[in-house]
Short mmCIF file of C-alpha atoms and ligand atoms in Angstrom, two decimals:
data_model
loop_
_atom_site.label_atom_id
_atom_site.label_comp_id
_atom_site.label_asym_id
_atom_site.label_seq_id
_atom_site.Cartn_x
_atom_site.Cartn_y
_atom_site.Cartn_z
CA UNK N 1 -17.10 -4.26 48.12
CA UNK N 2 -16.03 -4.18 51.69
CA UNK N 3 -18.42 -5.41 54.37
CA UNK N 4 -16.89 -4.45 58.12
CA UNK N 5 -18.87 -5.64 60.93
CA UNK N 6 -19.64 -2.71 63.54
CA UNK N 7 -20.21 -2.38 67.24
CA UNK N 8 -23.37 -3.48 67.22
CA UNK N 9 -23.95 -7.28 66.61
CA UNK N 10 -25.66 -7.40 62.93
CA UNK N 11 -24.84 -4.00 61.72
CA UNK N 12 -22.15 -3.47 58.61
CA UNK N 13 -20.78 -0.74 57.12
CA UNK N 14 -20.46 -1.23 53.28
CA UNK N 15 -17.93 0.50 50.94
CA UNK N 16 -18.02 -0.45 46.94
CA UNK N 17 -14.89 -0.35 45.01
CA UNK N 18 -15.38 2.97 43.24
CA UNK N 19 -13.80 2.79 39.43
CA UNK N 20 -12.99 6.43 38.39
CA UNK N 21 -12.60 7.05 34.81
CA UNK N 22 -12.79 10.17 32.63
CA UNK N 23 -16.20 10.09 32.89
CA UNK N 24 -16.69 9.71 36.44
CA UNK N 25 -17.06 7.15 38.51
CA UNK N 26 -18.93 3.36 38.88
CA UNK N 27 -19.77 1.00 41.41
CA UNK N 28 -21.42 -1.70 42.83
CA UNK N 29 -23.95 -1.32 45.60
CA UNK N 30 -25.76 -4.55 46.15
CA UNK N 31 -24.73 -8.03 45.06
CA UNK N 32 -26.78 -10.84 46.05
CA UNK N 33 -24.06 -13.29 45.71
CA UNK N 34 -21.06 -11.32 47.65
CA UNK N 35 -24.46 -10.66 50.38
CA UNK N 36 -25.46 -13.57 50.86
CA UNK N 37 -21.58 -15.06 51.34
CA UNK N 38 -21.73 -12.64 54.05
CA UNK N 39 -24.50 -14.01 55.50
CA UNK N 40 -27.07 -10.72 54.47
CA UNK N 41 -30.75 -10.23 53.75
CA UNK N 42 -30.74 -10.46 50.25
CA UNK N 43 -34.53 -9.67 50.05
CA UNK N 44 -35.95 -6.10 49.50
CA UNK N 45 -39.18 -5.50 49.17
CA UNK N 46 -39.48 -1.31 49.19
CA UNK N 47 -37.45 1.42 48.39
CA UNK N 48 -37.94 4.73 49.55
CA UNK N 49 -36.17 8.11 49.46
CA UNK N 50 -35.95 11.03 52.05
CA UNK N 51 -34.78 14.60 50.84
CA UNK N 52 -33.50 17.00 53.62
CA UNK N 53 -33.08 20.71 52.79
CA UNK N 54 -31.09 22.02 55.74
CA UNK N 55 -28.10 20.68 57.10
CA UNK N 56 -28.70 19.83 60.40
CA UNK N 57 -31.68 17.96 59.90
CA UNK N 58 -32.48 15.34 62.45
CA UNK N 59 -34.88 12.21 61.00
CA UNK N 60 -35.79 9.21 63.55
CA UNK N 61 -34.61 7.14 65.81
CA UNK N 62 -37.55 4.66 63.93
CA UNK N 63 -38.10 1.24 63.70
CA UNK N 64 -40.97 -1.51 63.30
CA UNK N 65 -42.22 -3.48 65.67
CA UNK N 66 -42.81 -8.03 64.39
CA UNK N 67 -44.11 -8.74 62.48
CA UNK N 68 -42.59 -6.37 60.26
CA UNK N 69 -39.43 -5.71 61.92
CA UNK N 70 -37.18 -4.59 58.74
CA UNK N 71 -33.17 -4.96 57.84
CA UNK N 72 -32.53 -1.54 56.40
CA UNK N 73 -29.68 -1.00 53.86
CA UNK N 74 -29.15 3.01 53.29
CA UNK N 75 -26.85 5.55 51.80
CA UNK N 76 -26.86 9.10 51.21
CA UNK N 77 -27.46 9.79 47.10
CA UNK N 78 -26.67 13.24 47.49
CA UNK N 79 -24.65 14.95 50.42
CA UNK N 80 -23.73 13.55 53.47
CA UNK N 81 -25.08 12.02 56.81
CA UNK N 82 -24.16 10.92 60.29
CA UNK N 83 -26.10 7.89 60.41
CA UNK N 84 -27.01 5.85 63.84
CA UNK N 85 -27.87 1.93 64.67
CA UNK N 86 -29.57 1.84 68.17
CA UNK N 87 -29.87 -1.70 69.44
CA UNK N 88 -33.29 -2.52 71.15
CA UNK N 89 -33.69 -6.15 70.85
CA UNK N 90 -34.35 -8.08 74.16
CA UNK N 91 -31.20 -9.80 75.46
CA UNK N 92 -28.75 -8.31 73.54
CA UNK N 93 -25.64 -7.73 75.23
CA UNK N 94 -25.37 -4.32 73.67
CA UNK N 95 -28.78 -3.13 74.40
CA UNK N 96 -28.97 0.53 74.40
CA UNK N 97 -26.01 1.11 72.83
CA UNK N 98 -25.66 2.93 69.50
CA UNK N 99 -22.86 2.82 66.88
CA UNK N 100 -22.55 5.96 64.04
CA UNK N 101 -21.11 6.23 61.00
CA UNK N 102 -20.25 9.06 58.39
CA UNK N 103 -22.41 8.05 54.74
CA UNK N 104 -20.91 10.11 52.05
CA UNK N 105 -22.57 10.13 48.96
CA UNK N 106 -19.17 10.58 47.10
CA UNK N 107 -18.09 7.20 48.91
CA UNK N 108 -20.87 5.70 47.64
CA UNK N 109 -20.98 3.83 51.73
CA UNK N 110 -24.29 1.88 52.78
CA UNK N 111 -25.09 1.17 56.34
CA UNK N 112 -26.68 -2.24 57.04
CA UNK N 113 -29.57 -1.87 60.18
CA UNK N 114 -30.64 -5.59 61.52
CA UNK N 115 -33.86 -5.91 62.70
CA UNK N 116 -34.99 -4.91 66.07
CA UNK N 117 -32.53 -1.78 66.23
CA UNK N 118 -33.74 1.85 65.85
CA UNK N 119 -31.98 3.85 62.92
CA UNK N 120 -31.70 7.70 62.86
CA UNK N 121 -29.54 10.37 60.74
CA UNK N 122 -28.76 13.64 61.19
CA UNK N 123 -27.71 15.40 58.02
CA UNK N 124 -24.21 17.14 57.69
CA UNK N 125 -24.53 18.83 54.24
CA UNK N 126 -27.94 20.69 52.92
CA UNK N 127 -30.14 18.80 50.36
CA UNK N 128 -29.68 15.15 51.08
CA UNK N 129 -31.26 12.69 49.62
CA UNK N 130 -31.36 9.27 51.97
CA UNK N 131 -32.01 5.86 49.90
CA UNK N 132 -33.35 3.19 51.42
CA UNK N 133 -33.80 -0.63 50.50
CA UNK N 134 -36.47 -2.51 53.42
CA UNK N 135 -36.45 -5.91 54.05
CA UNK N 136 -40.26 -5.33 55.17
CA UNK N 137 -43.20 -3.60 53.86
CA UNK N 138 -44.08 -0.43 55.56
CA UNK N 139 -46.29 -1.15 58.35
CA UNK N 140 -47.59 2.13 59.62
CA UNK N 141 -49.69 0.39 63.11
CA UNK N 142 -45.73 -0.85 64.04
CA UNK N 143 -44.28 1.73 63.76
CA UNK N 144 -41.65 2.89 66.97
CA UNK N 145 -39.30 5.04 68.03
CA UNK N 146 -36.97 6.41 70.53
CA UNK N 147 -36.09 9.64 71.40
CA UNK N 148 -33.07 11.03 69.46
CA UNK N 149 -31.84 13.31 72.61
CA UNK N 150 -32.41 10.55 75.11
CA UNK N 151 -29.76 10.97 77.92
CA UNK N 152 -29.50 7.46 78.45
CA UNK N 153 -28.36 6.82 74.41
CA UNK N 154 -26.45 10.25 74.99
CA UNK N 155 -25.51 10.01 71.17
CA UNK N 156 -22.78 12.91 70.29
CA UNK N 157 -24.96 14.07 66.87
CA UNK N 158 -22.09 16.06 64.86
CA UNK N 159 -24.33 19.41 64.28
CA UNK N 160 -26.93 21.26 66.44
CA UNK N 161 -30.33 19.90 65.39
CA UNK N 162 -31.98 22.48 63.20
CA UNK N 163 -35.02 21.06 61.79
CA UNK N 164 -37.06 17.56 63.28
CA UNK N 165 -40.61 16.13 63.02
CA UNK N 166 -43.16 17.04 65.97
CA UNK N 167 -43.46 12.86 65.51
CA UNK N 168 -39.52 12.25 66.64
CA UNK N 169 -39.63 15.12 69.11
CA UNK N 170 -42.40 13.24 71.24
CA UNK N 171 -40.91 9.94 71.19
CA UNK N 172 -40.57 7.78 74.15
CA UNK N 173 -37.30 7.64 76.22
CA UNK N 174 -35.17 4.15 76.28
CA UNK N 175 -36.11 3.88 79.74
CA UNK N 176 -39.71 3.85 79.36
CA UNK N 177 -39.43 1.34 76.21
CA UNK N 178 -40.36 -2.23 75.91
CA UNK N 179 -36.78 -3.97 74.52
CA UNK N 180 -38.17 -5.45 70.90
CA UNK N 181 -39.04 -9.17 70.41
CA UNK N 182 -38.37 -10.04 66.84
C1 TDO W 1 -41.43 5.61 56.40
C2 TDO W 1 -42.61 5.87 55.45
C3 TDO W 1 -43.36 7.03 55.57
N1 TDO W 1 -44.40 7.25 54.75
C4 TDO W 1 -45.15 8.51 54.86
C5 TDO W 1 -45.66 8.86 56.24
C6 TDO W 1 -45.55 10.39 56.29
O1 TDO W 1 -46.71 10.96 55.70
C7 TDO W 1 -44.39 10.71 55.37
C8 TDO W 1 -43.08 10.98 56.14
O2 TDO W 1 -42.88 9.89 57.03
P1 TDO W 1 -41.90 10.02 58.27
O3 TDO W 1 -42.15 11.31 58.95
O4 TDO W 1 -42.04 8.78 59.07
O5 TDO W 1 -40.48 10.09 57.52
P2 TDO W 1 -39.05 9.89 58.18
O6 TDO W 1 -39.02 10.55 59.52
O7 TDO W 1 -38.03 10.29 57.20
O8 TDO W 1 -39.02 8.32 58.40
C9 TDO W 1 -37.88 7.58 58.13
O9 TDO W 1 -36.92 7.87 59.14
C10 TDO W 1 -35.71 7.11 59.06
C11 TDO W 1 -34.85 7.49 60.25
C12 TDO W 1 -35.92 5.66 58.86
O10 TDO W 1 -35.17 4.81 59.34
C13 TDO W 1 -37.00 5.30 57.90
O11 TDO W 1 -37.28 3.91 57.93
C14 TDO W 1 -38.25 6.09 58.13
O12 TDO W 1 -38.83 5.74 59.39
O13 TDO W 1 -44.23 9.58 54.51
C15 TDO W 1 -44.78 6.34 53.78
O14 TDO W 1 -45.76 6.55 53.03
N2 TDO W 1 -44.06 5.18 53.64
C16 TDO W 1 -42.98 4.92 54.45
O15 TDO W 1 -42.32 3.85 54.31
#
């Protein structure tokens, strides 16, 4: 697998080998050994699924506050995604900025989210499903978000936003945030 470092100090973008064969295809999508040579979270302790019918569909930004901030390693099972790492953790020299990448569930790609940055998607096919692997346990009381519209993060999302929770629509604004102490 290959594990590029992106824009934002902690996040990766992960893409398997993919062996093709006449019955499809196989890969590998976690090793602890090649992880932890890179220096990754090797630990995961839930895995959850999100299904989106419509394309268009916009899910976060979310993230938990310590002492369950949570590494996040997703893909897309079915479809694909425009997926976003917002960094929010105090003194970073990149807080406030965002990096995006294309997950295609034919790629078989997995984003890597460090802790203390909010993570978001917006879905560019309909029925996606979104797998996730935590780090943490959810922790519903530290739970946090920020605004996926926010003019200061002034992310370019691919598609008009058809469908959102009333949750992610009321979020706070960067502005008005706390930065996050892990
Ligand atoms: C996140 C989560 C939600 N739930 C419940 C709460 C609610 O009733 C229902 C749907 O939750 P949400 O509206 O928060 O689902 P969603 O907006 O898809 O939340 C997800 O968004 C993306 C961007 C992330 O990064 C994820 O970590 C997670 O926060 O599922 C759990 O039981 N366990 C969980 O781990």
């Amino acid at each position: 697998m290959k594990i590029t470092p992106l824009s934002i100090a902690g996040a990766y973008h992960i893409v398997p080998e993919k062996r093709g064969d006449n019955r499809g295809a196989f890969a590998r999508l976690f090793c602890s050994d090649h992880f932890d040579a890179a220096g990754l979270n090797t630990q995961w302790v839930q895995m959850n699924l999100s299904r989106s019918a419509q394309q268009g569909t916009l899910r976060g930004l979310h993230f938990q506050r310590a002492p369950f901030s949570e590494i996040k390693l997703v893909r897309a099972v079915t479809g694909k995604v425009y997926d976003v790492v917002v960094d929010l953790r105090a003194g970073s020299e990149t807080y406030g900025a965002h990096c995006g990448v294309t997950l295609d569930s034919d790629q078989m790609d997995t984003l890597y989210i460090p802790q203390g940055c909010a993570h978001g998607f917006q879905t560019l096919t309909d029925n996606v499903e979104l797998h996730y692997m935590h780090s943490a346990p959810y922790a519903p009381d530290h739970e946090g978000g920020v605004r996926f519209d926010d003019p200061t993060l002034a992310i370019a999302w691919p598609l008009p936003v058809t469908e959102t929770s009333p949750r992610d629509r009321a979020l706070p604004l960067l502005p008005d945030m706390k930065p996050l102490i892990l």
